[in-house]
Coordinates of C-alpha atoms in Angstrom, one line a residue:
Chain A
M1438 CA -10.2 -1.4 -37.2
G1439 CA -11.9 -4.5 -38.5
R1440 CA -10.5 -7.4 -36.5
L1441 CA -8.7 -7.3 -33.1
V1442 CA -7.2 -10.5 -31.7
V1443 CA -6.5 -10.6 -27.9
I1444 CA -4.2 -13.3 -26.7
G1445 CA -5.3 -13.6 -23.1
A1446 CA -8.6 -11.9 -22.3
G1447 CA -8.1 -11.2 -18.6
L1448 CA -7.7 -7.9 -16.8
I1449 CA -5.3 -6.4 -19.4
G1450 CA -6.4 -7.9 -22.7
G1451 CA -10.1 -7.9 -21.7
S1452 CA -10.1 -4.2 -20.7
F1453 CA -8.4 -3.2 -23.9
A1454 CA -11.0 -5.1 -26.0
L1455 CA -13.9 -3.7 -23.9
A1456 CA -12.7 -0.1 -24.3
L1457 CA -12.3 -0.4 -28.1
K1458 CA -15.7 -2.1 -28.4
Q1459 CA -17.3 0.6 -26.2
A1460 CA -15.7 3.3 -28.4
G1461 CA -17.1 1.5 -31.5
V1462 CA -13.8 1.4 -33.3
V1463 CA -13.5 -2.4 -33.7
A1464 CA -15.8 -4.6 -35.7
R1465 CA -14.9 -7.9 -34.2
V1466 CA -12.8 -9.2 -31.3
A1467 CA -11.3 -12.7 -31.5
G1468 CA -9.9 -14.3 -28.4
L1469 CA -7.1 -16.8 -28.1
G1470 CA -5.8 -18.3 -24.9
R1471 CA -4.5 -21.3 -23.1
D1472 CA -7.3 -21.5 -20.6
P1473 CA -10.6 -22.6 -22.2
Q1474 CA -12.7 -21.7 -19.1
A1475 CA -11.3 -18.1 -19.1
M1476 CA -12.0 -17.8 -22.8
A1477 CA -15.5 -19.0 -22.4
R1478 CA -16.1 -16.5 -19.6
A1479 CA -14.7 -13.7 -21.8
L1480 CA -17.2 -14.7 -24.5
E1481 CA -20.0 -14.8 -22.0
L1482 CA -19.0 -11.3 -20.7
G1483 CA -19.0 -9.9 -24.3
I1484 CA -15.2 -9.2 -24.1
V1485 CA -14.7 -11.2 -27.2
D1486 CA -17.1 -12.1 -30.1
E1487 CA -15.5 -15.4 -30.8
V1488 CA -13.0 -17.8 -29.2
C1489 CA -10.6 -19.3 -31.7
A1490 CA -9.5 -22.9 -31.5
T1491 CA -6.4 -22.3 -33.6
V1492 CA -3.9 -19.6 -34.2
E1493 CA -4.6 -19.9 -37.9
E1494 CA -8.2 -19.1 -37.4
A1495 CA -7.5 -16.2 -35.0
M1496 CA -5.0 -14.5 -37.3
R1497 CA -7.0 -14.6 -40.5
G1498 CA -7.6 -11.0 -41.5
A1499 CA -6.4 -9.6 -38.1
D1500 CA -5.7 -5.9 -38.1
M1501 CA -4.2 -5.8 -34.6
V1502 CA -3.1 -8.5 -32.2
L1503 CA -2.6 -7.6 -28.5
L1504 CA -0.5 -10.1 -26.6
A1505 CA -1.6 -10.0 -23.0
A1506 CA -0.1 -13.0 -21.3
P1507 CA 2.7 -13.4 -18.7
V1508 CA 5.9 -12.2 -20.3
A1509 CA 7.7 -15.5 -20.3
Q1510 CA 5.2 -16.7 -23.0
T1511 CA 6.1 -13.9 -25.4
G1512 CA 8.6 -15.8 -27.4
P1513 CA 6.6 -19.1 -27.8
I1514 CA 3.4 -17.2 -28.6
L1515 CA 5.0 -14.9 -31.2
A1516 CA 6.7 -18.0 -32.8
S1517 CA 3.3 -19.6 -33.1
L1518 CA 1.8 -16.5 -34.8
L1519 CA 4.5 -16.2 -37.4
P1520 CA 3.3 -18.7 -39.9
W1521 CA -0.1 -16.9 -40.0
L1522 CA 1.1 -13.4 -39.7
E1523 CA -0.4 -11.3 -42.6
P1524 CA 1.6 -8.4 -43.9
E1525 CA -0.8 -5.7 -42.7
T1526 CA -1.3 -7.1 -39.2
I1527 CA 0.3 -5.2 -36.3
V1528 CA 1.2 -7.1 -33.2
T1529 CA 1.7 -5.3 -29.9
D1530 CA 2.0 -6.4 -26.3
A1531 CA 1.2 -5.3 -22.8
G1532 CA 4.1 -6.9 -21.0
S1533 CA 5.6 -5.2 -17.9
T1534 CA 9.1 -5.7 -19.1
K1535 CA 10.5 -4.6 -22.4
C1536 CA 14.1 -5.6 -23.0
D1537 CA 13.4 -9.3 -22.8
V1538 CA 10.1 -8.9 -24.7
V1539 CA 12.0 -7.2 -27.5
A1540 CA 14.8 -9.8 -27.5
N1541 CA 12.3 -12.6 -27.6
A1542 CA 10.2 -10.9 -30.3
R1543 CA 13.3 -10.5 -32.5
A1544 CA 14.2 -14.2 -32.0
A1545 CA 10.7 -15.3 -32.8
L1546 CA 9.7 -13.0 -35.6
G1547 CA 13.1 -12.5 -37.3
M1548 CA 12.6 -10.5 -40.5
R1549 CA 9.0 -9.7 -39.5
I1550 CA 10.1 -7.8 -36.4
A1551 CA 8.9 -4.5 -37.9
Q1552 CA 5.3 -5.7 -37.4
F1553 CA 5.8 -5.8 -33.6
V1554 CA 5.3 -2.6 -31.6
P1555 CA 6.2 -3.2 -27.9
G1556 CA 4.0 -1.5 -25.3
H1557 CA 3.1 -1.4 -21.6
P1558 CA -0.1 0.1 -20.2
I1559 CA 0.6 1.4 -16.7
A1560 CA -2.7 0.2 -15.2
G1561 CA -3.7 -2.8 -13.4
S1562 CA -5.1 -4.3 -10.3
E1563 CA -4.3 -7.2 -8.0
S1564 CA -7.4 -8.9 -9.5
N1565 CA -7.1 -10.8 -12.7
G1566 CA -9.1 -12.8 -15.2
P1567 CA -12.0 -11.8 -17.5
D1568 CA -14.2 -10.8 -14.6
A1569 CA -11.7 -8.1 -13.6
A1570 CA -11.7 -6.5 -17.1
M1571 CA -13.4 -3.1 -17.4
A1572 CA -13.6 -0.6 -20.3
G1573 CA -12.4 2.3 -18.1
L1574 CA -9.2 0.7 -16.8
Y1575 CA -6.9 2.8 -19.0
R1576 CA -8.7 6.1 -18.7
G1577 CA -6.2 8.8 -17.8
K1578 CA -3.4 6.2 -17.3
K1579 CA -0.1 6.2 -19.2
T1580 CA 0.8 3.6 -21.8
V1581 CA 4.5 3.4 -22.5
L1582 CA 5.5 2.4 -26.0
T1583 CA 9.1 1.4 -26.7
P1584 CA 9.2 1.4 -30.5
L1585 CA 11.9 -0.4 -32.5
P1586 CA 14.1 1.1 -35.1
E1587 CA 12.5 -1.2 -37.6
N1588 CA 8.9 -0.1 -36.9
D1589 CA 7.1 2.0 -39.5
P1590 CA 6.0 5.2 -37.7
A1591 CA 2.5 4.5 -39.1
A1592 CA 2.4 1.1 -37.3
V1593 CA 3.5 2.8 -34.0
E1594 CA 0.8 5.4 -34.6
R1595 CA -1.9 2.7 -35.1
V1596 CA -1.0 1.2 -31.7
A1597 CA -0.8 4.6 -30.0
N1598 CA -4.2 5.5 -31.4
A1599 CA -5.8 2.3 -30.1
W1600 CA -4.5 3.1 -26.6
R1601 CA -5.6 6.7 -26.9
T1602 CA -9.1 5.4 -27.7
C1603 CA -8.9 3.5 -24.4
G1604 CA -8.3 6.9 -22.8
A1605 CA -4.6 6.3 -22.2
I1606 CA -1.8 8.9 -22.5
I1607 CA 1.0 7.8 -24.7
H1608 CA 4.6 8.0 -23.5
T1609 CA 7.7 6.8 -25.3
L1610 CA 10.8 5.3 -23.7
S1611 CA 13.7 3.1 -24.8
P1612 CA 13.3 -0.5 -23.6
E1613 CA 16.3 -0.1 -21.4
D1614 CA 15.0 3.1 -19.7
H1615 CA 11.6 1.5 -19.4
D1616 CA 13.0 -1.5 -17.5
R1617 CA 15.1 0.5 -15.2
V1618 CA 12.2 2.8 -14.3
F1619 CA 9.8 0.0 -13.6
A1620 CA 12.3 -2.1 -11.7
A1621 CA 12.4 0.8 -9.2
V1622 CA 8.8 2.0 -9.0
S1623 CA 6.9 -1.3 -9.6
H1624 CA 8.9 -4.5 -9.7
L1625 CA 10.8 -3.9 -6.5
P1626 CA 7.7 -2.9 -4.5
H1627 CA 6.0 -6.1 -5.6
L1628 CA 8.9 -8.2 -4.5
L1629 CA 9.1 -6.4 -1.1
A1630 CA 5.4 -6.8 -0.5
Y1631 CA 5.4 -10.5 -1.4
A1632 CA 8.5 -11.0 0.9
L1633 CA 6.8 -9.3 3.8
V1634 CA 3.6 -11.3 3.6
D1635 CA 5.5 -14.5 3.2
D1636 CA 7.7 -13.6 6.1
I1637 CA 4.8 -13.0 8.4
A1638 CA 2.8 -16.0 7.2
A1639 CA 5.8 -18.3 8.0
K1640 CA 6.0 -17.2 11.7
P1641 CA 4.6 -19.5 14.3
H1642 CA 2.2 -16.8 15.6
A1643 CA 1.1 -15.7 12.1
D1644 CA -2.6 -15.9 13.1
L1645 CA -2.1 -13.5 16.0
L1646 CA -0.2 -11.1 13.7
F1647 CA -2.7 -11.1 10.9
Q1648 CA -5.5 -10.5 13.4
Y1649 CA -4.0 -7.1 14.2
A1650 CA -3.0 -6.1 10.7
A1651 CA -4.9 -3.0 9.7
S1652 CA -5.3 -0.5 6.9
G1653 CA -1.6 0.4 6.7
F1654 CA -0.7 -3.3 6.2
R1655 CA -3.6 -3.8 3.8
D1656 CA -2.4 -1.0 1.4
F1657 CA 1.3 -1.9 1.8
T1658 CA 0.6 -5.5 0.8
R1659 CA -2.2 -5.0 -1.7
I1660 CA 0.2 -5.8 -4.6
A1661 CA 1.1 -9.1 -2.9
G1662 CA -2.4 -10.3 -4.0
S1663 CA -1.1 -10.1 -7.6
S1664 CA -0.6 -13.2 -9.9
P1665 CA 2.5 -15.1 -8.7
E1666 CA 3.1 -16.5 -12.2
M1667 CA 3.0 -13.1 -13.8
W1668 CA 5.4 -11.6 -11.2
R1669 CA 7.7 -14.6 -11.3
D1670 CA 8.0 -13.9 -15.1
I1671 CA 8.5 -10.2 -14.6
S1672 CA 11.1 -10.7 -11.9
L1673 CA 13.1 -13.1 -14.1
A1674 CA 12.7 -11.0 -17.3
N1675 CA 13.9 -7.8 -15.6
R1676 CA 16.3 -9.6 -13.3
A1677 CA 19.4 -7.4 -13.8
A1678 CA 17.6 -4.1 -13.2
L1679 CA 15.6 -5.6 -10.3
L1680 CA 18.8 -6.9 -8.6
T1681 CA 20.3 -3.4 -9.0
E1682 CA 17.3 -1.8 -7.3
L1683 CA 17.1 -4.5 -4.6
D1684 CA 20.8 -4.1 -3.8
A1685 CA 20.3 -0.3 -3.4
Y1686 CA 17.3 -0.9 -1.2
L1687 CA 19.2 -3.5 0.9
A1688 CA 22.0 -1.0 1.4
Q1689 CA 19.4 1.6 2.4
L1690 CA 17.8 -0.7 4.9
T1691 CA 21.2 -1.7 6.3
T1692 CA 22.0 1.9 7.0
L1693 CA 18.6 2.5 8.5
R1694 CA 19.1 -0.6 10.7
A1695 CA 22.4 0.8 12.0
R1696 CA 20.7 4.1 12.8
L1697 CA 17.8 2.4 14.6
A1698 CA 20.3 0.1 16.6
A1699 CA 22.1 3.3 17.6
A1700 CA 18.8 4.9 18.6
D1701 CA 19.7 7.8 16.3
G1702 CA 16.4 9.6 16.4
P1703 CA 17.4 12.6 14.3
A1704 CA 18.8 10.4 11.5
L1705 CA 15.7 8.3 11.4
E1706 CA 13.5 11.4 11.4
T1707 CA 15.5 12.8 8.5
V1708 CA 14.9 9.7 6.4
Y1709 CA 11.2 9.6 7.3
A1710 CA 10.8 13.4 6.7
N1711 CA 12.5 13.1 3.3
A1712 CA 10.2 10.3 2.3
Q1713 CA 7.1 12.1 3.5
R1714 CA 8.1 15.2 1.6
A1715 CA 8.9 13.3 -1.6
R1716 CA 5.7 11.3 -1.3
R1717 CA 3.6 14.4 -0.8
A1718 CA 5.2 16.2 -3.7
W1719 CA 4.6 13.2 -5.9
Q1720 CA 0.9 13.0 -4.8
E1721 CA 0.4 16.7 -5.4
A1722 CA 1.9 16.4 -8.9
I1723 CA -0.4 13.5 -9.7
E1724 CA -3.4 15.3 -8.4
A1725 CA -2.4 18.5 -10.2
G1726 CA -2.0 16.6 -13.5
S1727 CA -4.5 17.2 -16.3
P1728 CA -7.8 15.3 -15.8
P1729 CA -8.1 12.1 -17.7
P1730 CA -8.7 12.8 -21.3
P1731 CA -12.0 11.6 -22.9
P1732 CA -11.6 8.7 -25.3
N1733 CA -10.5 9.5 -28.9
Q1734 CA -8.8 12.7 -27.9
D1735 CA -5.2 12.9 -29.0
I1736 CA -2.8 13.8 -26.1
E1737 CA 0.9 13.3 -26.3
Chain B
M668 CA -18.9 11.3 31.7
G669 CA -18.7 14.9 32.7
R670 CA -15.3 16.2 31.6
L671 CA -12.9 14.7 29.0
V672 CA -9.5 16.1 28.5
V673 CA -7.7 15.4 25.3
I674 CA -4.0 16.1 25.2
G675 CA -3.4 16.5 21.5
A676 CA -6.6 17.1 19.5
G677 CA -5.4 15.8 16.1
L678 CA -6.5 12.8 14.2
I679 CA -6.5 10.4 17.1
G680 CA -7.5 12.6 20.1
G681 CA -9.9 14.6 18.0
S682 CA -11.7 11.6 16.6
F683 CA -12.1 10.2 20.1
A684 CA -13.6 13.5 21.3
L685 CA -15.9 13.8 18.3
A686 CA -17.2 10.3 18.6
L687 CA -18.0 10.7 22.4
K688 CA -19.6 14.1 21.7
Q689 CA -21.7 12.7 18.9
A690 CA -22.9 9.8 21.2
G691 CA -23.8 12.4 23.8
V692 CA -21.9 10.7 26.6
V693 CA -19.6 13.6 27.4
A694 CA -20.6 16.9 28.9
R695 CA -17.5 18.9 28.1
V696 CA -14.2 18.4 26.2
A697 CA -11.2 20.3 27.2
G698 CA -8.1 20.4 25.0
L699 CA -4.5 20.8 26.0
G700 CA -1.6 20.8 23.5
R701 CA 1.7 22.2 22.6
D702 CA 0.6 23.7 19.3
P703 CA -1.7 26.8 19.9
Q704 CA -2.8 26.9 16.2
A705 CA -3.9 23.3 16.2
M706 CA -5.8 23.8 19.5
A707 CA -7.5 26.9 18.1
R708 CA -8.5 24.9 15.0
A709 CA -9.8 22.0 17.2
L710 CA -12.0 24.6 19.0
E711 CA -13.2 26.1 15.7
L712 CA -14.1 22.6 14.5
G713 CA -16.0 21.8 17.7
I714 CA -13.7 19.0 18.7
V715 CA -13.1 20.7 22.0
D716 CA -15.3 23.0 24.0
E717 CA -12.4 24.9 25.5
V718 CA -8.6 25.2 25.1
C719 CA -6.8 25.2 28.4
A720 CA -3.8 27.4 29.0
T721 CA -2.5 25.3 31.9
V722 CA -2.4 21.7 33.0
E723 CA -4.1 22.8 36.3
E724 CA -7.0 24.3 34.5
A725 CA -7.4 21.3 32.3
M726 CA -7.3 18.7 35.0
R727 CA -9.8 20.3 37.4
G728 CA -12.7 17.9 37.7
A729 CA -11.5 15.7 34.8
D730 CA -13.2 12.3 34.5
M731 CA -11.0 11.0 31.8
V732 CA -7.8 12.1 30.1
L733 CA -6.7 10.8 26.7
L734 CA -3.1 11.3 25.9
A735 CA -2.8 11.5 22.1
A736 CA 0.7 12.8 21.4
P737 CA 3.8 11.2 19.9
V738 CA 4.9 8.5 22.4
A739 CA 8.2 10.1 23.4
Q740 CA 6.2 12.8 25.1
T741 CA 4.3 10.3 27.4
G742 CA 6.7 10.6 30.4
P743 CA 7.0 14.4 30.4
I744 CA 3.2 14.9 29.9
L745 CA 2.3 12.4 32.6
A746 CA 4.8 14.0 35.0
S747 CA 3.2 17.4 34.3
L748 CA -0.3 16.0 35.1
L749 CA 0.7 14.4 38.4
P750 CA 0.4 17.4 40.6
W751 CA -3.2 18.0 39.4
L752 CA -4.3 14.4 39.1
E753 CA -7.5 14.0 41.1
P754 CA -8.3 10.6 42.7
E755 CA -11.2 9.8 40.4
T756 CA -9.6 10.8 37.2
I757 CA -8.6 8.0 34.8
V758 CA -5.8 8.6 32.4
T759 CA -5.4 6.6 29.2
D760 CA -3.4 6.9 26.1
A761 CA -3.4 6.1 22.4
G762 CA 0.2 5.4 21.8
S763 CA 1.3 2.8 19.2
T764 CA 3.8 1.2 21.5
K765 CA 3.1 0.0 25.0
C766 CA 6.2 -1.3 26.9
D767 CA 7.9 2.0 26.9
V768 CA 4.7 3.9 27.5
V769 CA 4.1 1.7 30.6
A770 CA 7.7 2.1 31.8
N771 CA 7.5 5.9 31.4
A772 CA 4.1 6.0 33.0
R773 CA 5.4 4.1 36.0
A774 CA 8.3 6.5 36.3
A775 CA 6.2 9.6 35.9
L776 CA 3.2 8.6 38.1
G777 CA 4.8 6.4 40.8
M778 CA 2.2 5.4 43.3
R779 CA -0.6 6.8 41.1
I780 CA 0.1 4.3 38.3
A781 CA -3.2 2.5 39.0
Q782 CA -5.0 5.5 37.5
F783 CA -3.3 4.9 34.1
V784 CA -4.9 2.4 31.7
P785 CA -2.7 2.0 28.6
G786 CA -4.5 1.7 25.2
H787 CA -3.9 1.7 21.5
P788 CA -6.7 2.2 18.9
I789 CA -5.9 0.4 15.7
A790 CA -7.1 3.1 13.4
G791 CA -5.4 5.9 11.7
S792 CA -4.6 7.6 8.4
E793 CA -1.5 9.2 6.9
S794 CA -3.3 12.5 7.5
N795 CA -3.0 14.2 10.8
G796 CA -4.1 17.3 12.7
P797 CA -7.6 18.4 13.8
D798 CA -8.9 18.6 10.3
A799 CA -8.3 14.9 9.8
A800 CA -10.4 14.0 12.9
M801 CA -13.7 12.3 12.3
A802 CA -16.3 10.8 14.6
G803 CA -16.4 7.5 12.7
L804 CA -12.7 6.8 12.7
Y805 CA -12.9 4.0 15.2
R806 CA -16.1 2.4 14.0
G807 CA -15.6 -1.3 13.7
K808 CA -11.9 -1.0 14.4
K809 CA -10.0 -2.7 17.3
T810 CA -8.7 -0.9 20.3
V811 CA -6.1 -2.9 22.2
L812 CA -5.9 -2.3 26.0
T813 CA -2.9 -3.5 27.9
P814 CA -4.1 -3.2 31.5
L815 CA -1.7 -3.1 34.4
P816 CA -1.8 -5.3 37.5
E817 CA -2.4 -2.2 39.5
N818 CA -5.5 -1.1 37.5
D819 CA -8.9 -1.4 39.2
P820 CA -11.1 -3.5 36.8
A821 CA -13.7 -0.7 37.0
A822 CA -11.1 1.8 35.7
V823 CA -10.3 -0.5 32.8
E824 CA -14.0 -0.9 32.1
R825 CA -14.5 2.9 32.0
V826 CA -11.8 3.2 29.3
A827 CA -13.1 0.2 27.4
N828 CA -16.6 1.6 27.5
A829 CA -15.5 4.9 26.1
W830 CA -13.8 3.2 23.2
R831 CA -16.9 1.0 22.6
T832 CA -18.9 4.2 22.5
C833 CA -16.6 5.2 19.6
G834 CA -17.6 2.0 17.9
A835 CA -14.4 0.2 18.6
I836 CA -14.0 -3.5 19.5
I837 CA -11.9 -4.1 22.7
H838 CA -9.0 -6.5 22.7
T839 CA -6.6 -7.1 25.5
L840 CA -2.9 -8.0 25.2
S841 CA 0.1 -7.8 27.4
P842 CA 2.3 -4.8 26.6
E843 CA 5.0 -7.2 25.4
D844 CA 2.7 -9.1 23.0
H845 CA 1.3 -5.8 21.8
D846 CA 4.7 -4.5 20.9
R847 CA 5.8 -7.7 19.2
V848 CA 2.6 -7.9 17.1
F849 CA 2.7 -4.3 16.0
A850 CA 6.4 -4.3 15.2
A851 CA 5.6 -7.0 12.6
V852 CA 2.4 -5.7 11.1
S853 CA 2.7 -2.0 11.4
H854 CA 6.1 -0.6 12.5
L855 CA 8.2 -2.6 10.0
P856 CA 5.9 -1.8 7.0
H857 CA 6.2 1.9 7.9
L858 CA 10.0 1.7 8.1
L859 CA 10.1 -0.2 4.7
A860 CA 7.8 2.3 3.0
Y861 CA 9.8 5.3 4.3
A862 CA 13.0 3.6 3.2
L863 CA 11.7 3.0 -0.3
V864 CA 10.5 6.5 -1.0
D865 CA 13.7 8.0 0.5
D866 CA 15.8 5.6 -1.7
I867 CA 14.0 6.6 -4.9
A868 CA 14.0 10.3 -4.0
A869 CA 17.8 10.2 -3.6
K870 CA 18.4 8.8 -7.1
P871 CA 19.6 11.3 -9.7
H872 CA 16.7 10.3 -12.0
A873 CA 14.1 10.5 -9.3
D874 CA 11.8 12.8 -11.3
L875 CA 11.7 10.3 -14.1
L876 CA 11.0 7.5 -11.7
F877 CA 8.2 9.3 -9.9
Q878 CA 6.6 10.1 -13.2
Y879 CA 5.9 6.4 -13.8
A880 CA 4.9 5.5 -10.3
A881 CA 1.3 4.2 -10.4
S882 CA -1.3 2.8 -8.1
G883 CA 0.8 -0.1 -6.8
F884 CA 3.4 2.4 -5.7
R885 CA 0.8 4.7 -4.3
D886 CA -0.7 2.1 -2.0
F887 CA 2.6 0.5 -1.0
T888 CA 3.9 3.9 0.1
R889 CA 0.8 5.5 1.5
I890 CA 2.1 5.0 5.0
A891 CA 5.3 6.9 4.1
G892 CA 3.0 10.0 4.2
S893 CA 2.7 9.6 7.9
S894 CA 4.1 12.0 10.5
P895 CA 8.0 11.6 10.7
E896 CA 8.1 12.7 14.3
M897 CA 5.4 10.2 15.4
W898 CA 7.2 7.4 13.6
R899 CA 10.6 8.3 14.8
D900 CA 9.2 8.0 18.3
I901 CA 7.5 4.7 17.6
S902 CA 10.7 3.3 16.0
L903 CA 12.8 4.3 19.0
A904 CA 10.2 3.2 21.6
N905 CA 9.8 -0.2 20.1
R906 CA 13.4 -0.5 18.9
A907 CA 14.1 -4.0 20.2
A908 CA 11.0 -5.7 18.6
L909 CA 11.4 -3.6 15.4
L910 CA 15.1 -4.7 15.0
T911 CA 14.0 -8.3 15.5
E912 CA 11.4 -8.0 12.7
L913 CA 13.7 -6.0 10.5
D914 CA 16.4 -8.6 10.8
A915 CA 14.0 -11.4 9.9
Y916 CA 12.9 -9.4 6.9
L917 CA 16.5 -8.7 5.8
A918 CA 17.2 -12.4 6.0
Q919 CA 14.1 -13.1 3.9
L920 CA 15.2 -10.5 1.3
T921 CA 18.7 -11.9 1.2
T922 CA 17.3 -15.4 0.5
L923 CA 15.0 -14.0 -2.2
R924 CA 17.9 -12.0 -3.7
A925 CA 19.9 -15.2 -4.1
R926 CA 17.0 -17.0 -5.7
L927 CA 16.5 -14.1 -8.1
A928 CA 20.2 -14.0 -8.9
A929 CA 20.1 -17.7 -9.6
A930 CA 17.0 -17.2 -11.9
D931 CA 15.2 -19.7 -9.7
G932 CA 11.7 -19.2 -11.1
P933 CA 10.0 -22.0 -9.1
A934 CA 11.5 -20.7 -5.8
L935 CA 10.3 -17.2 -6.5
E936 CA 6.9 -18.4 -7.5
T937 CA 6.6 -20.4 -4.3
V938 CA 7.3 -17.3 -2.2
Y939 CA 4.9 -15.1 -4.3
A940 CA 2.2 -17.8 -4.2
N941 CA 2.5 -18.3 -0.4
A942 CA 2.2 -14.5 0.0
Q943 CA -0.8 -14.3 -2.3
R944 CA -2.6 -17.1 -0.5
A945 CA -1.9 -15.7 2.9
R946 CA -3.0 -12.2 1.8
R947 CA -6.2 -13.5 0.3
A948 CA -7.0 -15.6 3.4
W949 CA -6.4 -12.5 5.6
Q950 CA -8.6 -10.4 3.4
E951 CA -11.4 -12.9 3.3
A952 CA -11.2 -13.2 7.1
I953 CA -11.4 -9.4 7.4
E954 CA -14.4 -9.3 5.0
A955 CA -16.1 -12.2 6.7
G956 CA -15.8 -10.5 10.1
S957 CA -18.9 -9.1 11.7
P958 CA -19.9 -5.7 10.3
P959 CA -18.9 -2.7 12.3
P960 CA -21.0 -2.4 15.4
P961 CA -23.2 0.7 15.9
P962 CA -22.0 3.1 18.5
N963 CA -22.9 2.4 22.2
Q964 CA -23.3 -1.4 21.5
D965 CA -21.2 -3.5 23.8
I966 CA -19.1 -6.0 21.8
E967 CA -16.2 -7.9 23.2

């Protein structure tokens, strides 16, 4: 493609730009963002070739726009693009929630909604900002697209191809299925990890506790190092599905608490053993999966 | 020392034996355990020099005995050692709970309790068994001793020195403080991780969910790959402290649920930001800590 615009050039947007540049499939990357320092850094790191001062400037001749900002900004950003959205430009996003993104995109873009292809790369890190961006971030990872009925299949294919060039494997889900799945396997764990660290930090003997926290704690709470703003937005955007998962988990914990209070060893061991078995099966399936595809190879 | 006996030659006992052998401070390591296959494997791997068929045979001329088995076995194992416990032999353990271990040790050893020095190395892995053992497991990690009033300081020092030879840094806590601390930073996270994986695995669309679980889920649930028997025992042994921590966490989750249900973005962000700040401060403190000491160096 000729011109890519990344809105937000941090971990997600920056890695997308770097991967496409490294593959040589994009002529010029323009950056647009609310944080001038981050944009200057992205320019310095070669993530973007130019930093645009206005939406109009960014959108002129754009082939593709990737929106990579906290999901609550989706509506306002898309509304700001609309006046300068050329007919051939495809807009996609990298938001971790999809129902609200689609609803906000419809409200913002109206008749031009066909030009918006919703997406979510399943890759990340608790680090963020341009310095965290890397060309290999999406290699062998899934990118979920949740195409709209209005989307031209060719537009969906252009977005899918860009992600494949980054090394990602394309999956397709409905926005509703997407949000239910990620509430369970991603959004709930984030909330639980944040809650645990906040709980410990608020205790009077927090310093003593943290002193003895070791590798189990480190890994369990790694995701609590993630951006609070991003995860506030995700929690609110996927609130209904997240509440459903949180309630199921609270019920599970309440049952487990009763078993622990009753010193019911066999019942505890059953839960622990089920979990160990399921976790091992999952890990084996992941490890048995096909190796990460090289860039540019089509894999569905 | 001349003769070390490890009761259980898996990850914990095996790594202790390997480190002391590598440092050249032990003449002979004898293994004793309930699983003949694991003991044979430990012999094959050079973790132990002999596998003993009886307690009597193992204990003859033993300088130090490390008990490295699930904590519920502490009482029965110590009772079985008592008839063969020579006056100069020091017995220590590696159990993740200390109040119950001390109570069971007192009941089992009676007047000989002075020969038992309770300990807990803060190192591990979700893998277990002799194949998981490695000489470097304890390098730079803490080992907590919870000495008893009856212990001769020289006996405590012998145990401390053995752990220092493994590269560990010795800390001292009361059994009560130990159990409160590890309920919060280790036992509760294990229970939460097991509960989450079991909860997901029980859902009708578990396969779909696991398919999209990524690195955040992987790290959050790594500890759910741990031994169910070991963690059943720890949960029961430290039940009171674990229930206290679980109740505090349930209260925290209930508050967070209300904030989420009310779509209170600022309140969610406050919790997430507190957690991120505390987690980062903890990580920086860990990283700023002195580098792991070389074996044989005394570090308090």
